[in-house]
Coordinates of C-alpha atoms in Angstrom, one line a residue:
Chain A
M1 CA 76.9 69.1 13.1
A2 CA 73.5 70.6 14.2
A3 CA 72.7 71.4 10.5
A4 CA 73.4 67.9 9.4
G5 CA 71.1 66.6 12.2
A6 CA 68.5 69.1 11.2
G7 CA 68.8 68.0 7.5
R8 CA 68.5 64.3 8.5
L9 CA 65.4 65.1 10.6
R10 CA 63.8 67.1 7.8
R11 CA 64.4 64.2 5.4
A12 CA 63.0 61.8 7.9
A13 CA 60.0 64.0 8.4
S14 CA 59.3 64.3 4.7
A15 CA 59.7 60.6 4.3
L16 CA 57.1 60.0 7.0
L17 CA 54.9 62.8 6.1
L18 CA 52.5 61.4 3.6
P19 CA 52.1 63.5 0.4
A20 CA 48.6 64.9 -0.1
P21 CA 46.6 61.8 -1.1
R22 CA 45.9 61.9 -4.8
L23 CA 44.0 59.2 -6.6
P24 CA 46.5 57.5 -9.0
A25 CA 45.7 57.8 -12.7
R26 CA 46.0 54.1 -13.3
E27 CA 45.8 51.2 -10.9
L28 CA 46.2 47.9 -12.6
S29 CA 47.4 45.7 -9.7
A30 CA 45.4 47.2 -6.8
P31 CA 42.0 45.7 -6.3
A32 CA 40.4 49.1 -5.7
R33 CA 37.7 49.9 -8.1
L34 CA 38.7 53.2 -9.8
Y35 CA 36.5 54.8 -12.4
H36 CA 39.0 55.7 -15.0
K37 CA 38.1 59.0 -16.6
K38 CA 37.8 57.4 -20.0
V39 CA 35.1 55.1 -18.6
V40 CA 33.3 58.0 -16.9
D41 CA 33.5 60.1 -20.1
H42 CA 31.4 57.5 -22.0
Y43 CA 28.6 57.9 -19.4
E44 CA 28.8 61.7 -18.9
N45 CA 29.2 62.4 -22.7
P46 CA 27.2 59.5 -24.2
R47 CA 27.6 59.0 -27.9
N48 CA 25.4 56.5 -30.0
V49 CA 23.0 55.8 -27.2
G50 CA 19.7 54.8 -28.8
S51 CA 18.0 52.5 -31.2
L52 CA 17.7 51.8 -34.9
D53 CA 14.8 50.3 -36.7
K54 CA 15.0 46.6 -35.8
T55 CA 12.8 45.6 -38.7
S56 CA 14.9 47.3 -41.4
K57 CA 16.9 44.9 -43.8
N58 CA 20.0 47.0 -43.3
V59 CA 20.0 46.9 -39.6
G60 CA 21.7 44.1 -37.6
T61 CA 20.8 43.8 -33.9
G62 CA 22.9 41.9 -31.4
L63 CA 21.5 41.3 -27.9
V64 CA 23.9 39.6 -25.5
G65 CA 24.2 38.9 -21.8
A66 CA 21.5 38.2 -19.2
P67 CA 19.9 40.3 -16.4
A68 CA 20.7 37.6 -13.9
C69 CA 24.4 38.2 -14.6
G70 CA 24.0 41.9 -14.3
D71 CA 25.2 42.5 -17.9
V72 CA 23.0 43.0 -21.0
M73 CA 24.2 44.7 -24.2
K74 CA 22.2 45.6 -27.3
L75 CA 24.3 46.8 -30.2
Q76 CA 22.8 47.7 -33.6
I77 CA 24.5 48.6 -36.9
Q78 CA 23.2 50.1 -40.1
V79 CA 25.0 49.0 -43.2
D80 CA 24.8 50.6 -46.6
E81 CA 24.7 48.7 -50.0
K82 CA 28.5 48.7 -50.3
G83 CA 28.8 46.7 -47.0
K84 CA 30.0 49.7 -44.9
I85 CA 28.7 50.4 -41.4
V86 CA 27.3 53.9 -41.5
D87 CA 25.6 54.1 -38.1
A88 CA 25.6 52.3 -34.8
K89 CA 23.6 52.5 -31.7
F90 CA 23.8 50.8 -28.3
K91 CA 21.9 50.3 -25.0
T92 CA 23.4 48.7 -22.0
F93 CA 22.4 47.3 -18.5
G94 CA 25.6 47.0 -16.8
C95 CA 28.4 48.6 -14.8
G96 CA 30.3 51.7 -15.9
S97 CA 32.9 49.5 -17.7
A98 CA 30.2 47.6 -19.6
I99 CA 28.6 50.9 -20.7
A100 CA 31.9 52.3 -21.8
S101 CA 32.9 49.0 -23.6
S102 CA 29.7 49.0 -25.7
S103 CA 29.8 52.7 -26.3
L104 CA 33.4 52.4 -27.6
A105 CA 32.4 49.4 -29.7
T106 CA 29.7 51.5 -31.6
E107 CA 32.4 54.2 -32.2
W108 CA 34.9 51.7 -33.6
V109 CA 32.5 49.9 -35.9
K110 CA 31.3 53.2 -37.6
G111 CA 33.0 53.6 -40.9
K112 CA 34.3 50.0 -41.1
T113 CA 33.1 47.4 -43.4
V114 CA 31.3 44.3 -42.1
E115 CA 34.6 42.2 -42.6
E116 CA 36.7 44.8 -40.8
A117 CA 34.3 45.0 -37.9
L118 CA 34.8 41.3 -37.3
T119 CA 38.5 42.0 -36.4
I120 CA 37.7 44.2 -33.4
K121 CA 39.1 42.4 -30.4
N122 CA 38.1 42.7 -26.7
T123 CA 41.7 43.2 -25.8
D124 CA 41.9 46.3 -27.9
I125 CA 38.7 47.7 -26.1
A126 CA 40.1 46.8 -22.7
K127 CA 43.4 48.5 -23.5
E128 CA 41.8 51.7 -24.8
L129 CA 39.6 52.0 -21.6
C130 CA 42.4 50.9 -19.2
L131 CA 40.1 48.2 -17.8
P132 CA 41.3 46.4 -14.7
P133 CA 41.6 42.6 -14.9
V134 CA 38.3 42.1 -13.0
K135 CA 36.5 44.1 -15.7
L136 CA 37.9 42.3 -18.8
H137 CA 34.6 40.3 -19.2
C138 CA 32.9 43.6 -20.0
S139 CA 35.0 44.0 -23.1
M140 CA 34.5 40.4 -24.1
L141 CA 30.7 40.9 -24.0
A142 CA 31.1 44.0 -26.2
E143 CA 33.1 41.9 -28.7
D144 CA 30.3 39.4 -28.6
A145 CA 27.7 42.1 -29.1
I146 CA 29.5 43.3 -32.3
K147 CA 29.7 39.8 -33.6
A148 CA 26.0 39.1 -32.8
A149 CA 25.0 42.3 -34.7
L150 CA 27.1 41.4 -37.6
A151 CA 25.7 37.8 -37.6
D152 CA 22.2 39.1 -37.5
Y153 CA 22.8 41.5 -40.4
K154 CA 24.3 38.6 -42.5
L155 CA 21.3 36.4 -41.7
K156 CA 19.0 39.1 -42.9
Q157 CA 21.0 39.3 -46.2
E158 CA 20.7 35.5 -46.9
P159 CA 17.0 35.3 -48.0
K160 CA 17.6 38.1 -50.4
K161 CA 20.4 36.2 -52.0
G162 CA 18.3 33.0 -52.0
E163 CA 15.4 34.9 -53.6
A164 CA 17.8 36.4 -56.3
E165 CA 19.0 32.8 -57.1
K166 CA 15.6 31.4 -57.4
T167 CA 14.5 34.2 -59.8
Chain B
M1 CA 65.6 73.9 18.2
L2 CA 63.6 71.5 16.1
L3 CA 63.1 69.2 19.1
R4 CA 61.8 72.0 21.2
T5 CA 59.3 73.0 18.5
A6 CA 58.3 69.4 18.2
S7 CA 57.6 69.0 21.9
R8 CA 55.6 72.3 21.9
R9 CA 53.6 71.0 19.1
V10 CA 52.9 67.7 21.0
A11 CA 51.8 69.7 24.1
S12 CA 49.4 71.8 22.1
A13 CA 48.0 68.8 20.3
V14 CA 47.4 66.9 23.7
L15 CA 45.8 69.9 25.5
V16 CA 42.1 69.3 25.7
T17 CA 40.0 72.4 26.0
P18 CA 36.9 71.3 28.0
V19 CA 33.9 72.3 26.0
P20 CA 30.2 72.3 27.3
R21 CA 28.5 69.2 26.0
A22 CA 27.3 70.0 22.5
K23 CA 23.6 69.7 22.0
A24 CA 23.5 69.1 18.2
P25 CA 26.1 67.6 16.1
T26 CA 28.4 70.3 14.4
R27 CA 29.4 70.2 10.8
G28 CA 32.9 71.1 9.6
L29 CA 35.4 69.7 12.1
R30 CA 33.8 66.6 13.3
L31 CA 35.7 66.2 16.7
R32 CA 33.4 65.8 19.6
V33 CA 35.0 66.6 22.9
V34 CA 33.3 64.7 25.8
D35 CA 33.2 66.5 29.1
H36 CA 34.3 63.6 31.3
A37 CA 34.2 65.5 34.5
S38 CA 30.4 65.0 34.9
Q39 CA 29.2 61.4 34.9
S40 CA 32.0 58.9 34.5
A41 CA 33.8 57.3 37.4
V42 CA 37.2 58.5 36.1
P43 CA 39.4 59.6 38.9
P44 CA 40.0 63.4 39.1
D45 CA 43.7 63.4 38.2
A46 CA 42.8 62.1 34.7
V47 CA 40.8 65.3 34.2
T48 CA 43.6 67.5 35.3
A49 CA 46.3 65.6 33.4
P50 CA 46.4 68.0 30.4
E51 CA 46.8 71.0 32.7
A52 CA 49.8 69.0 34.4
E53 CA 51.7 69.3 31.1
S54 CA 53.0 72.6 32.3
V55 CA 54.0 71.1 35.8
L56 CA 57.4 69.2 36.0
R57 CA 56.9 65.5 35.3
P58 CA 59.4 62.6 35.7
L59 CA 61.9 61.9 32.9
Y60 CA 60.5 58.9 31.0
M61 CA 62.9 56.0 31.1
D62 CA 60.5 53.0 30.6
V63 CA 60.5 52.6 26.9
Q64 CA 60.2 48.8 27.2
A65 CA 56.7 49.3 28.6
T66 CA 55.5 51.8 26.1
T67 CA 56.9 54.8 24.0
P68 CA 55.4 58.2 23.5
L69 CA 54.1 59.0 20.1
D70 CA 56.5 60.7 17.6
P71 CA 55.0 64.1 16.6
R72 CA 55.7 63.3 12.9
V73 CA 53.6 60.1 13.4
L74 CA 50.8 62.0 14.9
D75 CA 50.9 64.4 11.9
A76 CA 50.6 61.4 9.7
M77 CA 47.7 59.9 11.6
L78 CA 45.7 63.0 12.2
P79 CA 44.3 63.5 8.7
Y80 CA 43.1 59.9 8.7
L81 CA 41.2 60.5 12.0
V82 CA 39.6 63.8 10.8
N83 CA 39.1 64.1 7.0
Y84 CA 40.1 60.8 5.2
Y85 CA 37.9 58.6 7.2
G86 CA 36.8 56.1 4.5
N87 CA 36.8 52.4 5.1
P88 CA 39.8 51.0 3.1
H89 CA 37.6 48.0 2.0
S90 CA 35.0 50.2 0.5
R91 CA 35.4 49.6 -3.2
T92 CA 33.0 52.0 -4.6
H93 CA 34.2 55.6 -3.7
A94 CA 37.1 57.9 -3.2
Y95 CA 36.9 57.7 0.6
G96 CA 37.7 53.9 0.4
W97 CA 40.3 54.3 -2.3
E98 CA 42.4 56.8 -0.5
S99 CA 42.3 54.9 2.8
E100 CA 43.4 51.8 0.9
A101 CA 46.2 53.7 -0.8
A102 CA 47.4 54.9 2.6
M103 CA 47.3 51.4 4.0
E104 CA 49.4 50.1 1.1
R105 CA 51.9 52.9 1.5
A106 CA 52.3 51.9 5.2
R107 CA 52.8 48.3 4.2
Q108 CA 55.6 49.3 1.8
Q109 CA 57.2 51.4 4.6
V110 CA 57.2 48.5 7.0
A111 CA 58.5 46.1 4.4
S112 CA 61.3 48.3 3.2
L113 CA 62.6 48.7 6.8
I114 CA 63.1 44.9 7.1
G115 CA 63.9 44.3 3.5
A116 CA 60.7 42.3 2.9
D117 CA 58.2 42.3 0.1
P118 CA 55.1 44.2 0.9
R119 CA 53.0 41.1 0.2
E120 CA 54.6 39.5 3.2
I121 CA 53.2 42.1 5.7
I122 CA 49.8 41.5 7.4
F123 CA 48.4 44.1 9.8
T124 CA 47.0 43.1 13.1
S125 CA 45.8 44.8 16.3
G126 CA 49.2 44.4 17.9
A127 CA 52.3 42.2 18.4
T128 CA 50.5 39.8 20.8
E129 CA 47.9 39.0 18.1
S130 CA 50.6 38.5 15.6
N131 CA 52.3 36.0 17.9
N132 CA 49.1 34.1 18.2
I133 CA 48.5 34.0 14.5
A134 CA 52.0 32.6 14.0
I135 CA 51.4 29.6 16.4
K136 CA 47.6 29.3 16.1
E137 CA 46.2 25.9 17.1
L138 CA 43.8 24.5 14.5
E139 CA 41.7 22.4 16.9
A140 CA 39.7 24.1 19.5
A141 CA 38.5 22.1 22.5
I142 CA 34.7 21.9 22.3
R143 CA 32.7 20.0 24.9
P144 CA 29.8 17.8 23.6
D145 CA 27.3 19.8 25.6
T146 CA 28.2 23.2 24.3
S147 CA 26.2 24.7 21.6
L148 CA 25.8 28.3 20.4
V149 CA 23.3 30.4 18.5
S150 CA 24.7 33.5 16.8
V151 CA 22.5 36.1 15.1
M152 CA 23.2 39.7 13.8
T153 CA 21.1 42.2 15.8
V154 CA 20.8 44.7 12.8
N155 CA 21.9 43.6 9.4
N156 CA 24.5 45.8 7.8
E157 CA 23.1 45.5 4.2
I158 CA 19.4 45.8 4.5
G159 CA 18.9 47.2 8.1
V160 CA 16.6 44.5 9.2
K161 CA 16.2 44.0 13.0
Q162 CA 16.2 40.5 14.2
P163 CA 13.8 39.5 17.1
I164 CA 16.5 39.3 19.6
A165 CA 14.5 39.2 22.8
E166 CA 12.4 36.2 21.4
I167 CA 15.5 34.4 20.3
G168 CA 17.1 35.0 23.7
R169 CA 14.1 33.7 25.5
I170 CA 14.2 30.5 23.4
C171 CA 17.9 30.0 23.9
S172 CA 17.6 30.5 27.6
S173 CA 14.9 28.0 28.0
K174 CA 16.9 25.4 25.9
K175 CA 20.1 26.2 27.9
V176 CA 21.9 27.2 24.7
Y177 CA 24.4 30.1 24.5
F178 CA 23.3 33.1 22.6
H179 CA 25.7 35.4 20.8
T180 CA 24.8 38.4 18.8
D181 CA 26.9 40.7 16.6
A182 CA 25.5 44.1 17.6
A183 CA 28.0 46.2 15.6
Q184 CA 25.3 48.0 13.7
A185 CA 22.9 48.2 16.7
V186 CA 24.8 49.3 19.7
G187 CA 24.1 52.9 20.5
K188 CA 21.4 53.1 17.8
I189 CA 18.6 50.9 19.2
P190 CA 18.0 50.1 22.9
L191 CA 19.7 46.9 23.9
D192 CA 19.7 45.2 27.3
V193 CA 21.7 42.0 27.7
N194 CA 19.6 40.9 30.6
D195 CA 16.2 41.7 29.2
M196 CA 17.1 40.0 25.9
K197 CA 19.0 37.2 27.6
I198 CA 22.2 37.7 25.6
D199 CA 25.3 35.7 26.7
L200 CA 27.8 37.2 24.3
M201 CA 27.8 40.4 22.2
S202 CA 30.2 41.9 19.7
I203 CA 30.7 45.6 19.6
S204 CA 32.6 47.7 17.0
G205 CA 34.1 51.1 17.7
H206 CA 34.0 52.6 14.2
K207 CA 30.4 51.9 13.6
I208 CA 29.3 54.2 16.5
Y209 CA 31.4 57.3 15.6
G210 CA 34.4 55.9 17.5
P211 CA 37.9 55.1 16.4
K212 CA 38.8 52.2 14.0
G213 CA 41.0 49.4 15.2
V214 CA 39.2 48.9 18.5
G215 CA 36.1 46.9 19.5
A216 CA 34.8 45.0 22.5
I217 CA 33.2 41.7 23.3
Y218 CA 30.5 41.3 26.1
I219 CA 30.8 38.0 28.0
R220 CA 28.1 37.1 30.5
R221 CA 29.3 36.4 34.1
R222 CA 26.1 35.2 35.7
P223 CA 25.7 32.4 34.7
R224 CA 29.3 32.3 33.7
V225 CA 30.1 31.9 30.1
R226 CA 33.5 30.4 29.6
V227 CA 35.4 31.3 26.4
E228 CA 38.7 30.2 25.1
A229 CA 41.2 33.0 24.7
L230 CA 42.0 33.5 21.0
Q231 CA 45.4 35.0 21.9
S232 CA 47.6 34.3 24.9
G233 CA 50.3 36.6 26.3
G234 CA 50.5 38.8 29.3
G235 CA 47.0 37.9 30.5
Q236 CA 45.4 41.3 30.0
E237 CA 41.6 41.6 29.9
R238 CA 41.2 38.9 32.6
G239 CA 43.2 36.5 30.5
M240 CA 40.6 36.5 27.7
R241 CA 42.4 38.8 25.4
S242 CA 46.1 39.4 25.9
G243 CA 47.9 42.3 24.4
T244 CA 48.5 45.9 25.3
V245 CA 45.1 47.7 25.4
P246 CA 45.4 50.8 23.2
T247 CA 44.5 53.6 25.4
P248 CA 43.7 56.3 22.9
L249 CA 41.5 53.9 20.9
V250 CA 39.6 52.6 23.9
V251 CA 39.2 56.1 25.3
G252 CA 37.5 56.9 21.9
L253 CA 35.3 53.8 22.1
G254 CA 34.2 54.7 25.6
A255 CA 33.4 58.3 24.7
A256 CA 31.5 57.1 21.6
C257 CA 29.4 54.8 23.8
E258 CA 28.6 57.5 26.3
V259 CA 27.6 60.0 23.6
A260 CA 25.5 57.4 21.9
Q261 CA 23.6 56.8 25.1
Q262 CA 22.8 60.4 25.4
E263 CA 21.9 61.0 21.8
M264 CA 20.1 57.7 20.9
E265 CA 16.6 58.8 21.2
Y266 CA 17.1 62.1 19.4
D267 CA 19.2 60.4 16.7
H268 CA 16.6 57.8 16.1
R269 CA 13.8 60.4 15.7
R270 CA 15.9 62.5 13.3
I271 CA 17.2 59.6 11.3
S272 CA 13.7 58.1 10.9
K273 CA 12.4 61.4 9.6
L274 CA 15.2 61.7 7.1
A275 CA 14.8 58.1 6.0
E276 CA 11.1 58.7 5.4
R277 CA 11.9 61.7 3.4
L278 CA 14.4 59.9 1.2
I279 CA 12.2 56.9 0.5
Q280 CA 9.0 59.0 -0.1
K281 CA 10.7 61.4 -2.5
I282 CA 12.3 58.5 -4.5
M283 CA 9.2 56.3 -4.7
Q284 CA 7.2 59.3 -5.8
S285 CA 9.4 60.3 -8.7
L286 CA 10.5 56.9 -10.0
P287 CA 8.5 53.8 -10.9
D288 CA 9.7 50.2 -10.3
V289 CA 11.7 50.8 -7.1
V290 CA 11.8 48.1 -4.5
M291 CA 12.9 48.4 -0.9
N292 CA 14.7 45.3 0.3
G293 CA 14.0 44.1 3.8
D294 CA 11.1 44.0 6.1
P295 CA 9.7 47.6 6.3
E296 CA 8.4 47.0 9.8
H297 CA 11.3 45.4 11.7
H298 CA 13.9 47.8 10.3
Y299 CA 16.5 50.2 11.4
P300 CA 15.7 53.5 9.6
G301 CA 19.3 54.5 9.0
C302 CA 20.1 51.6 6.6
I303 CA 18.0 51.8 3.4
N304 CA 18.5 49.3 0.6
L305 CA 16.7 50.0 -2.7
S306 CA 16.6 48.2 -5.9
F307 CA 16.1 50.4 -9.0
A308 CA 14.9 48.0 -11.7
Y309 CA 16.6 47.9 -15.1
V310 CA 19.5 50.0 -13.8
E311 CA 22.7 48.2 -12.7
G312 CA 24.0 49.2 -9.2
E313 CA 27.6 50.0 -10.1
S314 CA 26.7 52.2 -13.0
L315 CA 24.5 54.2 -10.6
L316 CA 27.3 54.5 -8.1
M317 CA 29.6 55.8 -11.0
A318 CA 26.9 58.3 -11.9
L319 CA 26.5 59.4 -8.3
K320 CA 30.1 60.2 -8.1
D321 CA 29.9 62.9 -5.4
V322 CA 28.0 60.8 -3.0
A323 CA 29.7 57.9 -1.2
L324 CA 27.3 54.9 -1.4
S325 CA 27.4 51.2 -1.6
S326 CA 25.8 48.5 -3.7
G327 CA 24.8 44.8 -3.5
S328 CA 25.6 44.3 -7.2
A329 CA 28.2 41.7 -8.3
C330 CA 30.3 44.4 -10.0
T331 CA 31.2 45.9 -6.7
S332 CA 32.3 42.7 -5.0
A333 CA 35.7 41.1 -5.7
S334 CA 34.1 37.8 -6.3
L335 CA 31.5 39.1 -8.9
E336 CA 28.9 37.4 -6.8
P337 CA 25.9 39.6 -5.9
S338 CA 24.9 40.2 -2.3
Y339 CA 24.4 36.9 -0.3
V340 CA 21.9 38.8 2.0
L341 CA 19.7 39.7 -0.9
R342 CA 19.9 36.3 -2.3
A343 CA 18.9 34.8 1.1
I344 CA 15.8 37.0 1.3
G345 CA 14.8 35.7 -2.1
T346 CA 15.5 38.8 -4.2
D347 CA 15.5 38.2 -8.0
E348 CA 19.0 38.2 -9.3
D349 CA 18.5 41.1 -11.6
L350 CA 17.1 43.2 -8.8
A351 CA 20.2 42.2 -6.6
H352 CA 22.4 43.6 -9.3
S353 CA 20.3 46.9 -9.1
S354 CA 20.5 47.5 -5.4
I355 CA 22.0 50.6 -3.6
R356 CA 22.4 51.0 0.1
F357 CA 21.8 54.5 1.6
G358 CA 23.2 55.1 5.0
I359 CA 21.8 58.0 7.2
G360 CA 23.7 58.8 10.4
R361 CA 24.1 61.2 13.2
F362 CA 25.8 63.8 11.0
T363 CA 23.6 63.5 7.9
T364 CA 21.8 66.7 7.1
E365 CA 18.5 67.3 5.3
E366 CA 20.4 69.1 2.5
E367 CA 22.5 66.0 2.0
V368 CA 19.5 63.8 1.8
D369 CA 17.8 66.2 -0.7
Y370 CA 20.9 66.4 -2.9
T371 CA 21.3 62.6 -3.0
V372 CA 17.6 62.1 -3.8
E373 CA 17.8 64.6 -6.6
K374 CA 20.9 63.3 -8.2
C375 CA 19.6 59.6 -7.8
I376 CA 16.4 60.4 -9.5
H377 CA 18.2 62.3 -12.4
H378 CA 20.7 59.5 -13.0
V379 CA 18.3 56.6 -12.7
K380 CA 16.2 58.3 -15.4
R381 CA 19.3 58.8 -17.5
L382 CA 20.4 55.1 -17.0
R383 CA 17.0 53.8 -17.8
E384 CA 17.2 55.7 -21.1
M385 CA 20.4 53.8 -21.8
S386 CA 19.0 50.4 -20.7
P387 CA 17.8 47.8 -23.2
L388 CA 15.7 46.2 -20.5
W389 CA 13.8 49.4 -19.7
E390 CA 13.2 49.8 -23.5
M391 CA 11.8 46.2 -23.8
V392 CA 9.6 46.7 -20.8
Q393 CA 8.3 50.0 -22.3
D394 CA 7.5 48.1 -25.5
G395 CA 5.4 45.6 -23.5
I396 CA 7.9 42.7 -23.6
D397 CA 8.0 40.4 -20.6
L398 CA 11.6 40.1 -19.7
K399 CA 11.1 36.6 -18.2
S400 CA 10.0 35.2 -21.5
I401 CA 13.3 36.1 -23.3
K402 CA 16.0 33.4 -23.8
W403 CA 19.2 35.2 -22.8
T404 CA 22.6 34.3 -24.1
Q405 CA 25.0 33.1 -21.4
H406 CA 28.8 33.7 -21.9

């Protein structure tokens, strides 16, 4: 009888006693801002931060966002003669999620052709980085940056074609 | 057997060992025991109450009035009084996240007891307040000749001190009630409700090293200021705020105020020196740093700096072993930048780049130096990653660029 009571008490105690608080690995519904380790990794181990030569014909530059909004991304791609993206660099003024989104974007475009890069969707970026709903706009801006860089590259190729046609 | 051990644990937890009043704040265990035998008007049996634990006391049969604390509940509360002291609404660091997690776990526990959804549970200061929320009247009776001025004494975001004495003088001459929210000011700067002609003042416990969940309101008696009770019930607190007064919490608030009175001058001197050190070191090592708020009429312990071309939340993420706050939009739920910075006319991009450093009674010089060093290092790093910094280095005027909106 006493043993049963003690058992019940112990169970009640363990139910009440909070486990050692550990930060959950993923919080999608909670409003708390959690720096997911994937996001932090892009800042602590940066890859592809930098600039390419803006004036080069093979480089496309996309600059999206606005300082007044707290988000500016510059994404540059270098494309070879076969239309494959061989290098990509980025610089971002924005929160951790924005930095990670643009960093991931440069990783993903490398090795893709210009057409393939157009298929990169913001939802894929958000899923890979486990972005909470309030940070989805960061991934959208990264997608915009890719598209802007590709558009700039295409624009640079146009006069060449026009010149070829003329001659 | 288990019950006896439990009660022994309660007794040892309640026993207060009188310690001589500490001169300087101690690190490690941040409990300060106030020796209340000296100055307060507390009757002598209160002092000897802990010793009376060993003397026979009546059996307690008045559980409708109040109940003793279950030792397992005390065990659950204690870590959140000593170590995990974060504000559960702080969105930017682990202290806030773990406090919020604990709050949500408690909400689930309450909900599951009554078979409810956790989203249907709202926390209050007690059952009396909850009753009032349930039947709250929407119209308050306001007489035509009543008017009120309400001003913050010290702003919580930028630390600016408002000219309270001047405002009080003006209100008094115009026969207008004057209320001030002194949460960030009480115990930190000298305040006198008569000198400053304050009619109403709000006080917060957990802003002055006291417990959370308790605060106070000052209401002038001469000339009498009449207020309407927000919650009705048993008529406690002269009928102005019904509801059981939480003894442990208000004991904490009282002790915090007494200690603050003793330590105010020393704290202010020490905090001013540390603040000066922080600002000087940062400004000397980094260009393009702006301090937000009037530097003259300023409480030193609240420093708000904008680091141009670096976004606030990214800096908070980089400074992950320092608990700080930012006025940037990314750190607010609404994605709007700080309304305070907007009100003082700060450029929007600088508002996104602001960080608030708080220096308090227990902040050490080592902590300030560490924060400054990490801050300088990471601002430099983030500027290397910033397209705005790159453009400025190339001599481009950022205001001339046509940015894309999305």
